Amino acid sequence: MYRIRGNYYILETNDTSLILKRKEKSMEYVYYGEKISDYTGMELMEGERDGWGNQTPLSLFTQCGGTDFREPSLLVRFGDGSMATDFELVVARVCARPSGENLPLAYGAEKSLKLEYVDRPSGLKLTLYYTAFEKANTISVIARLHNGGKKEATILRLSSLQYEKWGVEEDFITFDGAWGCERRRHERKVSFTKIENSVFGGSSSHHHNPFVMLKGEDGAIGFNLLWSGSHRETAESDLSGRTRVVVGMGGNGFCYRLGAGEDFTAPEGVMAYGRTEEELRHAFHTFTLEHIVRGKWQKKARPVLFNNWEGTYFSFTREKILSLARKAAEVGAELFVLDDGWFGRRDDDRTSLGDWTDYEEKTGGLASLAEEIRGMGLKFGIWMEPEMVSEDSELYRKHPEYAMKIPKREPTRMRNQLMLNLADPQVQGYVFRAISRVLTMTKASYLKWDYNRYMTDCFDKNTPGGEYEYRYMVGLYSILQKLTERFPNVLFEGCASGGGRYDLGALCYFSQMWTSDDTDAKERLSIQSGTAICYHQSTMGNHVSASPNEQTGNSCSLENRFRVALGGVFGYELDLEKLSSEELEEIKEQISFYKEYRELLQFGEYHEITGEGVGGYLISSADGSMAICTIASQGKEFGRSNVRVKFVGFEEKCSYHVLARGNHGGVKEVGVASSDLLKKGNFPTEILFSSANPREYSNPLYVATFLFLKVCAKYPLDKFVKE
Ligand code: GLA
């Protein structure tokens, strides 16, 4: 909803208000936060200002020139070397929301507030489109520069979104890590020295997710980008008592030559407000689900998958794959994913990327293998890493010029591989055709799109250096756009060594993401929690893998691994042939439990549970009548059993049956409790400690899973209790 009251422009979502004020040549932030019911007195919110830069307004963007010397969001260099601009606001009106040109945009909103500025001496035009996504309580900004002058100008920076507020007592919260330990939460006080959350390397990365949060007394504001490349988010306070956040593309040496008459659009930036983190998470979840993930799979129940990677790695035969598939079908999996190793001469990671042809000696014929798997009642899915090339490949031998390399320089190799130069339309064409061929030949219902290195040797003879990464990403998005249009029924799962490209740009094409290569249940708890703070759980791929865990060597019971993996899109990734018949029976029961509650688990409301010594998630139905909750404690201190927890997400003034899963499956009633008590009472969690036998596992993880059912006729207890 957009309201214009004199010089005030108000964007409203269901629960938030953003107030902007037009003042002379500019537009300023006045307020962003909890929804205002009566806007009387907005003019009283304006402070004094002087000409020394001490009281520059709360600005929507900051340019070079003028008296604001903090982090700029817009930098342009002209042919004479000068950089000052003086953009004046000339248009402020509500209009149709612009459509995307090269980059993915959020969908599902029709209007935007269009703010158009001109820099008269150069003829540059800056347009900011502010869009309110009402139900998601999210505001987005699209920033576009048009060169209406006669001479080329070079864009050195066009950030997606700048936000400022009064107040300096804010925490800046980021989600950082590395391969296998992604999105660990870090909190710092915003200070007078700028804090930067940034990566270069061509992907949103394992190291710093583009989602960041500002949290203070007034609540929490989260920021993110629809962009899968290098990015940069900064936060700084100043002595006049303001805090500024700027978010946008990053990377080294970005500069984009904007010729006369040309346009450049920055990735869409988003921000959402919540009085609490819980509300903010809910806003971003709604935004991801309703405005980012698209196509057939947006709200469609995702299949329980079985993936052979951790079970076989590269060493498999057709017979091995078929017997794994048979077992997967027997336990109730619905989709079999053939991972790395089926193409070219791929027996290890030194060869064949780019040769997307059947490794017949291994597969015994890929098309017939897929058919045979389908014959078992499973869907067939396949792994590819389309942006890469191995030097030991037919593709490289034939087209060395397709690889991303700088002439006369030795390229950096990561996992023994080079990247393809997707800035080149010819290479884009090759990749699109190769993937289409594989999907057509195998009739695959699912594609796992991997990306196992960073970008280092950016070069394309037809692309000016500073534009490379932007043009690469535009190339990548155009391939994804065409593929998802050509194969609308295929479920695309994104993967970048697990979790290395988990961002809103990628989620416009990949309905789900392989969350992390670390499948250890203990480690997964924080990885999943750091992911679910922004991204909806239906995008989060969670697998049960072997114990001891392949990455960490930690042991954990099958049931506890299941309990942790439940909170997202679910599957198994281990050698089923190594399991006992009892374990296979357990898995069968787990899958049937998951299927029974799949709609709830994948599309219900996700809440974080925190307590002293305990954490986890609770996923409740929209009406709050049913919920599944997994809580976990990392360890038991001898003599201290006082792990207590409060629950969230229930309907007011109701009673709930509390049911617990048994240590080898099954569900039994523990008792009945009121929603009020569940929320406020501090429940002891002894039940956790019965879930792991410390004598069986050293340093065990204690996990419990509960089912909450509103006491009502809709939920007859005997239907849910399973011995
Ligand atoms: C990456 C992925 C894994 C697996 C391997 C295959 O590491 O994250 O899940 O697909 O590649 O090489």
CSV table of N, CA and C in Angstrom, one decimal, residues 147-253:
chain,number,residue,atom,x,y,z
A,147,ASN,N,22.1,6.5,-18.8
A,147,ASN,CA,22.9,7.5,-19.2
A,147,ASN,C,22.2,8.3,-20.3
A,148,GLY,N,21.6,9.4,-19.9
A,148,GLY,CA,20.9,10.3,-20.8
A,148,GLY,C,21.8,11.4,-21.4
A,149,GLY,N,23.1,11.3,-21.1
A,149,GLY,CA,24.0,12.3,-21.6
A,149,GLY,C,24.6,11.8,-23.0
A,150,LYS,N,25.6,12.5,-23.4
A,150,LYS,CA,26.2,12.2,-24.7
A,150,LYS,C,27.5,11.4,-24.6
A,151,LYS,N,28.0,11.4,-23.3
A,151,LYS,CA,29.3,10.8,-23.2
A,151,LYS,C,29.2,9.6,-22.3
A,152,GLU,N,30.2,8.7,-22.5
A,152,GLU,CA,30.2,7.5,-21.6
A,152,GLU,C,30.6,7.9,-20.2
A,153,ALA,N,30.0,7.2,-19.2
A,153,ALA,CA,30.3,7.4,-17.8
A,153,ALA,C,30.7,6.0,-17.2
A,154,THR,N,31.6,6.0,-16.2
A,154,THR,CA,31.9,4.7,-15.7
A,154,THR,C,31.3,4.5,-14.3
A,155,ILE,N,30.5,3.5,-14.1
A,155,ILE,CA,29.9,3.2,-12.8
A,155,ILE,C,31.0,2.5,-12.0
A,156,LEU,N,31.4,3.0,-10.9
A,156,LEU,CA,32.3,2.3,-10.0
A,156,LEU,C,31.6,1.6,-8.9
A,157,ARG,N,30.4,2.1,-8.6
A,157,ARG,CA,29.5,1.4,-7.6
A,157,ARG,C,28.1,1.9,-7.8
A,158,LEU,N,27.2,0.9,-7.8
A,158,LEU,CA,25.8,1.2,-7.7
A,158,LEU,C,25.2,0.2,-6.7
A,159,SER,N,25.1,0.6,-5.4
A,159,SER,CA,24.6,-0.3,-4.4
A,159,SER,C,23.2,-0.5,-4.6
A,160,SER,N,22.7,-1.6,-4.0
A,160,SER,CA,21.2,-1.9,-4.2
A,160,SER,C,20.4,-1.1,-3.3
A,161,LEU,N,20.8,-1.0,-2.0
A,161,LEU,CA,20.0,-0.4,-1.0
A,161,LEU,C,20.8,0.3,0.0
A,162,GLN,N,20.4,1.5,0.4
A,162,GLN,CA,21.0,2.2,1.5
A,162,GLN,C,19.9,2.5,2.5
A,163,TYR,N,20.2,2.2,3.8
A,163,TYR,CA,19.2,2.5,4.8
A,163,TYR,C,19.9,3.2,6.0
A,164,GLU,N,19.2,4.2,6.5
A,164,GLU,CA,19.7,4.9,7.7
A,164,GLU,C,18.7,5.1,8.7
A,165,LYS,N,19.1,5.0,10.0
A,165,LYS,CA,18.1,5.3,11.0
A,165,LYS,C,18.8,6.0,12.2
A,166,TRP,N,18.0,6.7,13.0
A,166,TRP,CA,18.6,7.3,14.2
A,166,TRP,C,18.8,6.2,15.2
A,167,GLY,N,19.9,6.4,16.0
A,167,GLY,CA,20.3,5.4,17.0
A,167,GLY,C,21.6,4.7,16.6
A,168,VAL,N,22.4,4.5,17.7
A,168,VAL,CA,23.7,3.9,17.4
A,168,VAL,C,23.9,2.6,18.2
A,169,GLU,N,23.0,2.3,19.0
A,169,GLU,CA,23.2,1.1,19.9
A,169,GLU,C,22.7,-0.1,19.2
A,170,GLU,N,23.2,-0.4,18.0
A,170,GLU,CA,22.7,-1.5,17.2
A,170,GLU,C,23.7,-2.6,17.1
A,171,ASP,N,23.2,-3.8,17.0
A,171,ASP,CA,24.1,-5.0,16.7
A,171,ASP,C,24.0,-5.2,15.3
A,172,PHE,N,25.2,-5.6,14.7
A,172,PHE,CA,25.2,-6.0,13.3
A,172,PHE,C,25.4,-7.5,13.3
A,173,ILE,N,24.5,-8.2,12.7
A,173,ILE,CA,24.6,-9.7,12.9
A,173,ILE,C,24.8,-10.3,11.5
A,174,THR,N,25.9,-11.1,11.4
A,174,THR,CA,26.2,-11.7,10.1
A,174,THR,C,26.3,-13.2,10.2
A,175,PHE,N,26.3,-13.9,9.1
A,175,PHE,CA,26.2,-15.4,9.1
A,175,PHE,C,27.4,-15.8,8.3
A,176,ASP,N,28.5,-16.3,9.0
A,176,ASP,CA,29.8,-16.5,8.4
A,176,ASP,C,30.2,-17.9,8.5
A,177,GLY,N,31.2,-18.3,7.8
A,177,GLY,CA,31.8,-19.6,7.9
A,177,GLY,C,32.8,-19.9,6.9
A,178,ALA,N,32.8,-21.2,6.5
A,178,ALA,CA,33.7,-21.7,5.5
A,178,ALA,C,33.0,-22.9,4.9
A,179,TRP,N,33.6,-23.6,4.0
A,179,TRP,CA,33.1,-24.8,3.4
A,179,TRP,C,32.8,-25.8,4.6
A,180,GLY,N,31.6,-26.3,4.7
A,180,GLY,CA,31.3,-27.3,5.7
A,180,GLY,C,30.9,-26.7,7.0
A,181,CYS,N,31.0,-25.4,7.2
A,181,CYS,CA,30.5,-24.8,8.5
A,181,CYS,C,29.9,-23.4,8.2
A,182,GLU,N,28.9,-23.5,7.3
A,182,GLU,CA,28.3,-22.2,6.8
A,182,GLU,C,27.4,-21.6,7.8
A,183,ARG,N,27.2,-20.3,7.6
A,183,ARG,CA,26.2,-19.5,8.2
A,183,ARG,C,26.2,-19.6,9.8
A,184,ARG,N,27.3,-19.5,10.4
A,184,ARG,CA,27.4,-19.4,11.8
A,184,ARG,C,27.2,-17.9,12.2
A,185,ARG,N,26.4,-17.8,13.2
A,185,ARG,CA,26.0,-16.4,13.6
A,185,ARG,C,27.1,-15.6,14.3
A,186,HIS,N,27.3,-14.4,13.9
A,186,HIS,CA,28.3,-13.5,14.7
A,186,HIS,C,27.6,-12.2,14.9
A,187,GLU,N,27.8,-11.7,16.1
A,187,GLU,CA,27.1,-10.4,16.5
A,187,GLU,C,28.2,-9.4,16.9
A,188,ARG,N,28.1,-8.2,16.3
A,188,ARG,CA,29.1,-7.2,16.7
A,188,ARG,C,28.3,-5.9,16.9
A,189,LYS,N,28.8,-5.0,17.8
A,189,LYS,CA,28.1,-3.7,17.9
A,189,LYS,C,28.6,-2.9,16.7
A,190,VAL,N,27.6,-2.2,16.2
A,190,VAL,CA,28.0,-1.2,15.1
A,190,VAL,C,28.8,-0.1,15.8
A,191,SER,N,29.8,0.3,15.1
A,191,SER,CA,30.6,1.3,15.8
A,191,SER,C,31.0,2.4,14.8
A,192,PHE,N,31.8,3.3,15.3
A,192,PHE,CA,32.2,4.5,14.4
A,192,PHE,C,33.2,4.0,13.4
A,193,THR,N,33.7,2.8,13.5
A,193,THR,CA,34.5,2.3,12.5
A,193,THR,C,33.6,1.4,11.7
A,194,LYS,N,33.7,1.5,10.4
A,194,LYS,CA,32.7,0.7,9.6
A,194,LYS,C,33.0,-0.8,9.7
A,195,ILE,N,31.9,-1.5,9.7
A,195,ILE,CA,32.0,-3.0,9.7
A,195,ILE,C,31.6,-3.4,8.3
A,196,GLU,N,32.4,-4.4,7.8
A,196,GLU,CA,32.1,-4.8,6.4
A,196,GLU,C,31.9,-6.3,6.4
A,197,ASN,N,30.8,-6.7,5.8
A,197,ASN,CA,30.6,-8.2,5.5
A,197,ASN,C,30.7,-8.3,4.0
A,198,SER,N,31.8,-8.9,3.6
A,198,SER,CA,31.9,-8.9,2.1
A,198,SER,C,32.7,-10.1,1.6
A,199,VAL,N,32.5,-10.4,0.4
A,199,VAL,CA,33.3,-11.5,-0.2
A,199,VAL,C,33.5,-11.1,-1.7
A,200,PHE,N,34.7,-11.5,-2.2
A,200,PHE,CA,34.9,-11.5,-3.6
A,200,PHE,C,35.2,-12.9,-3.9
A,201,GLY,N,35.2,-13.3,-5.1
A,201,GLY,CA,35.4,-14.7,-5.5
A,201,GLY,C,34.2,-15.2,-6.3
A,202,GLY,N,33.3,-14.3,-6.6
A,202,GLY,CA,32.3,-14.6,-7.6
A,202,GLY,C,31.1,-15.4,-7.2
A,203,SER,N,30.9,-15.6,-5.8
A,203,SER,CA,29.7,-16.3,-5.4
A,203,SER,C,29.3,-15.7,-4.1
A,204,SER,N,28.1,-15.9,-3.7
A,204,SER,CA,27.6,-15.4,-2.4
A,204,SER,C,28.4,-16.0,-1.3
A,205,SER,N,28.9,-17.2,-1.5
A,205,SER,CA,29.9,-17.9,-0.7
A,205,SER,C,29.5,-18.6,0.6
A,206,HIS,N,30.4,-19.5,1.0
A,206,HIS,CA,30.3,-20.2,2.3
A,206,HIS,C,30.7,-19.2,3.4
A,207,HIS,N,31.5,-18.2,3.0
A,207,HIS,CA,32.2,-17.4,4.0
A,207,HIS,C,31.3,-16.3,4.7
A,208,HIS,N,30.6,-15.6,3.9
A,208,HIS,CA,29.7,-14.6,4.4
A,208,HIS,C,28.4,-14.5,3.6
A,209,ASN,N,27.3,-14.9,4.2
A,209,ASN,CA,26.1,-14.9,3.5
A,209,ASN,C,25.7,-13.4,3.3
A,210,PRO,N,25.0,-13.1,2.2
A,210,PRO,CA,24.6,-11.7,2.0
A,210,PRO,C,23.5,-11.2,3.0
A,211,PHE,N,22.9,-12.2,3.7
A,211,PHE,CA,21.8,-11.7,4.6
A,211,PHE,C,22.5,-11.2,5.9
A,212,VAL,N,22.2,-9.9,6.2
A,212,VAL,CA,22.7,-9.3,7.5
A,212,VAL,C,21.6,-8.7,8.2
A,213,MET,N,21.8,-8.4,9.5
A,213,MET,CA,20.7,-8.0,10.3
A,213,MET,C,21.2,-6.9,11.3
A,214,LEU,N,20.4,-5.9,11.4
A,214,LEU,CA,20.6,-4.8,12.4
A,214,LEU,C,19.6,-5.0,13.5
A,215,LYS,N,20.1,-5.1,14.7
A,215,LYS,CA,19.2,-5.4,15.8
A,215,LYS,C,19.4,-4.4,17.0
A,216,GLY,N,18.4,-3.8,17.4
A,216,GLY,CA,18.5,-2.9,18.5
A,216,GLY,C,17.3,-2.9,19.3
A,217,GLU,N,17.1,-1.8,20.1
A,217,GLU,CA,15.9,-1.7,21.0
A,217,GLU,C,14.6,-1.6,20.2
A,218,ASP,N,14.7,-1.1,19.0
A,218,ASP,CA,13.5,-0.9,18.2
A,218,ASP,C,13.1,-2.2,17.5
A,219,GLY,N,13.9,-3.2,17.5
A,219,GLY,CA,13.6,-4.4,16.8
A,219,GLY,C,14.7,-4.8,15.8
A,220,ALA,N,14.4,-5.6,14.9
A,220,ALA,CA,15.4,-6.1,14.0
A,220,ALA,C,15.0,-5.8,12.5
A,221,ILE,N,16.1,-5.4,11.8
A,221,ILE,CA,15.9,-5.2,10.3
A,221,ILE,C,16.9,-6.1,9.6
A,222,GLY,N,16.3,-6.9,8.7
A,222,GLY,CA,17.2,-7.7,7.9
A,222,GLY,C,17.4,-7.2,6.5
A,223,PHE,N,18.5,-7.5,5.9
A,223,PHE,CA,18.8,-7.0,4.5
A,223,PHE,C,19.3,-8.1,3.7
A,224,ASN,N,19.0,-8.1,2.4
A,224,ASN,CA,19.5,-9.2,1.6
A,224,ASN,C,19.5,-8.7,0.1
A,225,LEU,N,20.0,-9.5,-0.7
A,225,LEU,CA,20.1,-9.2,-2.2
A,225,LEU,C,19.6,-10.3,-3.0
A,226,LEU,N,19.1,-10.0,-4.2
A,226,LEU,CA,18.8,-11.1,-5.2
A,226,LEU,C,20.0,-11.2,-6.1
A,227,TRP,N,21.1,-11.8,-5.6
A,227,TRP,CA,22.4,-11.7,-6.3
A,227,TRP,C,23.2,-12.9,-5.8
A,228,SER,N,23.8,-13.6,-6.7
A,228,SER,CA,24.6,-14.8,-6.3
A,228,SER,C,26.1,-14.6,-6.4
A,229,GLY,N,26.5,-13.4,-6.7
A,229,GLY,CA,28.0,-13.2,-6.9
A,229,GLY,C,28.6,-12.5,-5.6
A,230,SER,N,29.8,-11.9,-5.8
A,230,SER,CA,30.4,-11.2,-4.7
A,230,SER,C,29.5,-10.1,-4.2
A,231,HIS,N,29.6,-9.8,-3.0
A,231,HIS,CA,28.7,-8.8,-2.4
A,231,HIS,C,29.4,-8.1,-1.2
A,232,ARG,N,28.7,-7.0,-0.8
A,232,ARG,CA,29.3,-6.2,0.2
A,232,ARG,C,28.2,-5.5,1.0
A,233,GLU,N,28.3,-5.7,2.3
A,233,GLU,CA,27.3,-5.0,3.2
A,233,GLU,C,28.1,-4.3,4.3
A,234,THR,N,27.8,-3.1,4.5
A,234,THR,CA,28.5,-2.3,5.5
A,234,THR,C,27.5,-1.7,6.5
A,235,ALA,N,28.0,-1.5,7.7
A,235,ALA,CA,27.3,-0.9,8.8
A,235,ALA,C,28.2,0.1,9.5
A,236,GLU,N,27.7,1.3,9.7
A,236,GLU,CA,28.6,2.2,10.5
A,236,GLU,C,27.6,3.2,11.2
A,237,SER,N,28.1,3.7,12.3
A,237,SER,CA,27.4,4.7,13.1
A,237,SER,C,28.2,6.0,13.0
A,238,ASP,N,27.6,7.1,13.4
A,238,ASP,CA,28.4,8.4,13.4
A,238,ASP,C,28.0,9.1,14.7
A,239,LEU,N,28.8,10.2,14.9
A,239,LEU,CA,28.6,10.9,16.2
A,239,LEU,C,27.3,11.7,16.3
A,240,SER,N,26.7,11.9,15.1
A,240,SER,CA,25.4,12.6,15.2
A,240,SER,C,24.3,11.6,15.5
A,241,GLY,N,24.7,10.4,15.7
A,241,GLY,CA,23.7,9.4,16.3
A,241,GLY,C,22.9,8.6,15.3
A,242,ARG,N,23.5,8.4,14.1
A,242,ARG,CA,22.8,7.6,13.1
A,242,ARG,C,23.6,6.3,12.8
A,243,THR,N,22.8,5.4,12.2
A,243,THR,CA,23.5,4.1,11.8
A,243,THR,C,23.1,3.9,10.3
A,244,ARG,N,24.0,3.6,9.5
A,244,ARG,CA,23.8,3.4,8.1
A,244,ARG,C,24.2,2.0,7.7
A,245,VAL,N,23.3,1.4,6.9
A,245,VAL,CA,23.7,0.1,6.2
A,245,VAL,C,23.6,0.3,4.7
A,246,VAL,N,24.6,-0.2,4.0
A,246,VAL,CA,24.6,-0.2,2.6
A,246,VAL,C,24.8,-1.6,2.1
A,247,VAL,N,24.0,-2.1,1.2
A,247,VAL,CA,24.2,-3.4,0.7
A,247,VAL,C,24.2,-3.4,-0.8
A,248,GLY,N,25.0,-4.3,-1.4
A,248,GLY,CA,25.1,-4.3,-2.9
A,248,GLY,C,26.1,-5.3,-3.4
A,249,MET,N,26.3,-5.3,-4.7
A,249,MET,CA,27.3,-6.1,-5.3
A,249,MET,C,28.7,-5.8,-4.8
A,250,GLY,N,29.5,-6.7,-4.8
A,250,GLY,CA,30.9,-6.4,-4.3
A,250,GLY,C,31.9,-6.9,-5.4
A,251,GLY,N,33.0,-7.4,-5.0
A,251,GLY,CA,34.0,-7.8,-6.0
A,251,GLY,C,35.1,-6.8,-6.1
A,252,ASN,N,36.2,-7.3,-6.7
A,252,ASN,CA,37.3,-6.4,-6.9
A,252,ASN,C,37.3,-5.7,-8.2
A,253,GLY,N,37.4,-4.4,-8.1
A,253,GLY,CA,37.6,-3.6,-9.3
A,253,GLY,C,36.4,-3.5,-10.2
